Coordinates of C-alpha atoms in Angstrom, one line a residue:
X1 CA 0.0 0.0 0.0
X2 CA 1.6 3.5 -1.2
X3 CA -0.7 6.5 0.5
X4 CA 1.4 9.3 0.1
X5 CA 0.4 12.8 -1.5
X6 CA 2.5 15.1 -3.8
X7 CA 2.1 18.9 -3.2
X8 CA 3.3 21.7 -4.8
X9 CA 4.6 25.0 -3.0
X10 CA 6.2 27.9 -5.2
X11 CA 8.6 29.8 -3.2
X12 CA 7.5 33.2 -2.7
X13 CA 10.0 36.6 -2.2
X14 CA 8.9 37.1 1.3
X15 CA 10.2 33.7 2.2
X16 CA 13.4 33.9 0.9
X17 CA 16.7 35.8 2.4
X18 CA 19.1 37.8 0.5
X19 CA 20.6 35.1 -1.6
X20 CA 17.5 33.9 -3.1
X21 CA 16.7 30.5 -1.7
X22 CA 13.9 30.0 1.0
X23 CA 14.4 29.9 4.8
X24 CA 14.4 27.0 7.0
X25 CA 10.9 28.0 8.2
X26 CA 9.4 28.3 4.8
X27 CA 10.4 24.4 4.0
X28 CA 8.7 23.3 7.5
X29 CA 5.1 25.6 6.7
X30 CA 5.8 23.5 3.3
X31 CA 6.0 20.2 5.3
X32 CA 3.0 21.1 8.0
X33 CA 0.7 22.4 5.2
X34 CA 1.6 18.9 3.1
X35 CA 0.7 16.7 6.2
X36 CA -2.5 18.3 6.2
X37 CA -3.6 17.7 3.2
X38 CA -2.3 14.4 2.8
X39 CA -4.3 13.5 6.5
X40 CA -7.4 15.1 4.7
X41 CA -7.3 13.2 1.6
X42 CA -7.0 10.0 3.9
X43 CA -9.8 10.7 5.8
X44 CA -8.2 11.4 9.6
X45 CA -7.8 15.4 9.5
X46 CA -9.4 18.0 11.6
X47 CA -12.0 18.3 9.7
X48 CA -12.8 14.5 10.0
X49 CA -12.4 14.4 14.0
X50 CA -14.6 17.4 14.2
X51 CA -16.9 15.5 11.7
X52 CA -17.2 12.4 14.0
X53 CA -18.6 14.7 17.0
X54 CA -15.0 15.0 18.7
X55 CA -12.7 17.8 19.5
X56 CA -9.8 16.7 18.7
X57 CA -6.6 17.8 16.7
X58 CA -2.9 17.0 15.5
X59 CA 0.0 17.9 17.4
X60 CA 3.8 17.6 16.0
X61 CA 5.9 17.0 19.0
X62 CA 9.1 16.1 17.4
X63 CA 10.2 17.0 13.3
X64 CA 13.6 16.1 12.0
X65 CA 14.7 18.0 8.8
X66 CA 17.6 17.4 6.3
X67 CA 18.3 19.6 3.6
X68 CA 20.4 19.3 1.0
X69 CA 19.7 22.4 -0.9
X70 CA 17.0 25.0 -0.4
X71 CA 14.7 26.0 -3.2
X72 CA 14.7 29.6 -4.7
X73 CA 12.0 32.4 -5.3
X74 CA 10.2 31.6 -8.4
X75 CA 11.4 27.9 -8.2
X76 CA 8.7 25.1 -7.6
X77 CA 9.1 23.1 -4.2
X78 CA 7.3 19.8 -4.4
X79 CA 6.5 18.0 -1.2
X80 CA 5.7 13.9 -1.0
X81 CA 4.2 12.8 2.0
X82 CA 3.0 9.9 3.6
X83 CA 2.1 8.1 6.6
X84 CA 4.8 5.6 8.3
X85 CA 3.0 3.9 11.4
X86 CA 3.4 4.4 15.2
X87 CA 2.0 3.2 18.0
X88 CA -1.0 4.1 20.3
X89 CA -0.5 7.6 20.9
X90 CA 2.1 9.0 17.9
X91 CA 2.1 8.5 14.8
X92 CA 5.0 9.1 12.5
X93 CA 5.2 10.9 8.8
X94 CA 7.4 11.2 6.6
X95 CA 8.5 13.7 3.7
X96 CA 10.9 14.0 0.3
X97 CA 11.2 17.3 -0.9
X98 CA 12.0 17.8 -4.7
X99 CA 12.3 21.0 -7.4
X100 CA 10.0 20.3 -10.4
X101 CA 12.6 18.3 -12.0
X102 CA 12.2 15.9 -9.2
X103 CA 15.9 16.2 -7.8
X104 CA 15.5 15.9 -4.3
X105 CA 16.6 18.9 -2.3
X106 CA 16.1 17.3 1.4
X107 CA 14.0 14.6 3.5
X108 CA 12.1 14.8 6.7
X109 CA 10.4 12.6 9.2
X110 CA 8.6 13.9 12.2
X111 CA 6.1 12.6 15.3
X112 CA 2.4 13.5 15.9
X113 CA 0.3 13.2 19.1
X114 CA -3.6 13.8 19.0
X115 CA -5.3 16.0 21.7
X116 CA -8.4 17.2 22.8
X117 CA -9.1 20.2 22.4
X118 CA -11.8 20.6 25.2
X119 CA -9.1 19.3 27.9
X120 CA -6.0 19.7 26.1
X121 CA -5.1 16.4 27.0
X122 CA -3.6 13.7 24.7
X123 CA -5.6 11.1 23.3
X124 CA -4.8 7.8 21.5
X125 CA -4.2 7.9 17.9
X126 CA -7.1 6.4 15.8
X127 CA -6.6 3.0 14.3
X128 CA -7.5 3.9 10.8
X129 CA -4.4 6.1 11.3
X130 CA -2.3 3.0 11.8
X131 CA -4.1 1.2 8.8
X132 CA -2.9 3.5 6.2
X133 CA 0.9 3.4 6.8
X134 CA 3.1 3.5 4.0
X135 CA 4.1 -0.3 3.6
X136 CA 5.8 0.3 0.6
X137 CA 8.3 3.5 0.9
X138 CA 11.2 3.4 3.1
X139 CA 11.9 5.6 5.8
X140 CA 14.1 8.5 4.7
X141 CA 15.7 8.4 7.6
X142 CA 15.7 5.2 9.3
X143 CA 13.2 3.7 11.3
X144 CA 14.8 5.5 14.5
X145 CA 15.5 9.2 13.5
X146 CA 15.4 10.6 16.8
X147 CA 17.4 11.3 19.3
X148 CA 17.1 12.5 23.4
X149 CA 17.8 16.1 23.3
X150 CA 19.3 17.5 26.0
X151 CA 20.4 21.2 26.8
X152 CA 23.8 22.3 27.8
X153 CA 24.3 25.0 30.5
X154 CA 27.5 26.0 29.1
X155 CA 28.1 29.9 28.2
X156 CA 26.0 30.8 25.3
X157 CA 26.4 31.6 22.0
X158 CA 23.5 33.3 21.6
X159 CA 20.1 34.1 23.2
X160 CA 17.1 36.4 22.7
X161 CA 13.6 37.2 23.9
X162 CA 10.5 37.0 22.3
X163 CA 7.0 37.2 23.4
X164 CA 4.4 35.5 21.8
X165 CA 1.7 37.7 19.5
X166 CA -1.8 37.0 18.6
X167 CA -0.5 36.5 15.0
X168 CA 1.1 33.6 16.2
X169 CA -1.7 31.6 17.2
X170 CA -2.5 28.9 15.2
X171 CA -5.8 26.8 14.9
X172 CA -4.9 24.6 17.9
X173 CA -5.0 27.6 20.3
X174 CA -1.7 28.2 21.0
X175 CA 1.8 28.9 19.4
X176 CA 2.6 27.7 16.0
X177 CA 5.3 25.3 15.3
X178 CA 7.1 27.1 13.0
X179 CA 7.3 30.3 15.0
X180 CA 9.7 28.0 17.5
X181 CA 12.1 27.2 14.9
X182 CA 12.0 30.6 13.8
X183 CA 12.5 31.5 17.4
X184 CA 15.7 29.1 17.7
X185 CA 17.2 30.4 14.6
X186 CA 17.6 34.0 15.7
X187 CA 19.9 32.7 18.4
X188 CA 22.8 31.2 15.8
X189 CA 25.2 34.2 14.8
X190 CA 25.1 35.4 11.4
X191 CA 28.1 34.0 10.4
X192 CA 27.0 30.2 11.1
X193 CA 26.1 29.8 7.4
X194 CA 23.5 27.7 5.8
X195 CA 21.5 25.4 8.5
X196 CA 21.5 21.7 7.2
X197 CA 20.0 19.7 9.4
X198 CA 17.3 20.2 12.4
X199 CA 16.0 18.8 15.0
X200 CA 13.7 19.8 17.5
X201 CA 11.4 18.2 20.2
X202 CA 8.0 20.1 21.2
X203 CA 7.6 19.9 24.7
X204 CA 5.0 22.3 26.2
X205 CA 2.7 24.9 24.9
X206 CA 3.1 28.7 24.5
X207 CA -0.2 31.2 24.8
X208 CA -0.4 35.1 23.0
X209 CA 1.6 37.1 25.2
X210 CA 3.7 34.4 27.0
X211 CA 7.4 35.4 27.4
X212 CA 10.2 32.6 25.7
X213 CA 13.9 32.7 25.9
X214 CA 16.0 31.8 22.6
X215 CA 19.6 30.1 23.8
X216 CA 21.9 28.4 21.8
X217 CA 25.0 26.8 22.3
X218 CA 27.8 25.5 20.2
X219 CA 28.5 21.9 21.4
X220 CA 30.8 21.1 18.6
X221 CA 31.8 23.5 15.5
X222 CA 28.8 24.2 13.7
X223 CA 26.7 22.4 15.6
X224 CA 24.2 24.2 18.3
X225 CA 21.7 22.5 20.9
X226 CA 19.2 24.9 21.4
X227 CA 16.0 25.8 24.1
X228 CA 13.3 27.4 24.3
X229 CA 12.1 28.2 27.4
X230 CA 9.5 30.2 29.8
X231 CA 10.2 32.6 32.6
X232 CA 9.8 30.1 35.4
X233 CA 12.4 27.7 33.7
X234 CA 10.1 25.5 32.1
X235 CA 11.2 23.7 28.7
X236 CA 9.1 25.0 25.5
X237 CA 11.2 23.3 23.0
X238 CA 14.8 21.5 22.9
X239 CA 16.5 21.5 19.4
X240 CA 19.8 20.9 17.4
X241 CA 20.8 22.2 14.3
X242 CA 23.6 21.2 12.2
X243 CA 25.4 24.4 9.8
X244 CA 27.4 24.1 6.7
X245 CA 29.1 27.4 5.8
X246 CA 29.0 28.8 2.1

């Protein structure tokens, strides 16, 4: 069985930086948007849980992200998509992203929970979830892509504040996914270069106006574990990114 879903995304001006080719952040909106169509299309979206008489919606708690090459303003970014498996309360997905040739320009997996809305508490994934995994394509990167995350206290390399706007709300209620990673990014100096590879483990909610605290350090040269975190110390997101310079 081969569910998966093709979807294509041309790459805008106001998503790409100076040299032309799209930021991190655009590629992941490329990759949320994607897994929501896809999950429409095989009837376990939103929109089909609110269908049923339930409140309940997808969560990505943990996205992994490997890039190769990022597309560039006018360019076509094609996204392939499909559902791997899991077990009881995640599900995994995974992603190929092409240009229009169908090169591939870089490969993604990440982890979904379900919650309810009306509690905001987690609830199990659905079978039918489960009964359309992918059982032909293999997984772009290995059936364990994850790792544990942890953050090191060591003397920054960067850090900065942020506090969360109503524009970055998302249908869920609280802050959007992408807005973290955005968030992360501003804490890696200039100079770092081009950021190859992410990943980045959701870990608690952020509300409009909540305060978070951008720190990054470098563990090893180009490489930077990251947090996210609230004023009372409390983990928002833990994340490592991997930087190639140009």
């Amino acid at each position: 069985m081969d569910n998966f879903g093709s979807y294509d995304f041309p790459v805008r001006t106001y998503e790409c930086g100076p040299n032309g080719a799209a930021f991190l952040p655009a590629i992941c909106n490329y990759l949320q948007e994607a897994a929501s169509l896809n999950a429409e299309s095989l009837g376990f979206s939103r929109t089909d849980f609110a269908a049923a008489g339930t409140d309940l919606t997808w969560v990505l708690t943990r996205l992994r992200v490997q890039m190769v090459r990022y597309p560039r303003w006018e360019e076509q970014a094609r996204v392939v998509t499909w559902p791997r498996g899991g077990r009881r309360i995640v599900a995994w997905r995974d992603f190929v992203v092409q240009d229009a040739s169908g090169t591939q320009l870089g490969v993604a997996t990440s982890e979904w929970m379900i919650i309810d809305l009306a509690n905001r508490r987690i609830a199990p994934v659905p079978e039918a979830v489960f009964a359309c995994a992918n059982t032909v394509r293999t997984p772009v990167l290995g059936e364990n892509p994850f790792t544990k995350l942890r953050w090191d206290c060591r003397e920054v390399a960067g850090a900065e504040r942020f506090k969360a706007k109503r524009g970055d709300i998302d249908l869920n209620g609280h802050v959007n996914n992408v807005h973290y990673i955005e968030w992360l990014l501003e804490a890696v100096p200039a100079t770092a270069g081009v950021c190859t590879d992410l990943e980045i483990t959701f870990k608690s909610e952020t509300f409009a106006g909540d305060e978070v605290l951008s720190e990054a350090v470098e563990t090893e040269p180009g490489i930077y574990a990251h947090r996210l975190s609230a004023p009372d110390g409390r983990d928002h997101v833990l994340a490592r990114t991997v930087w190639r310079k140009d």
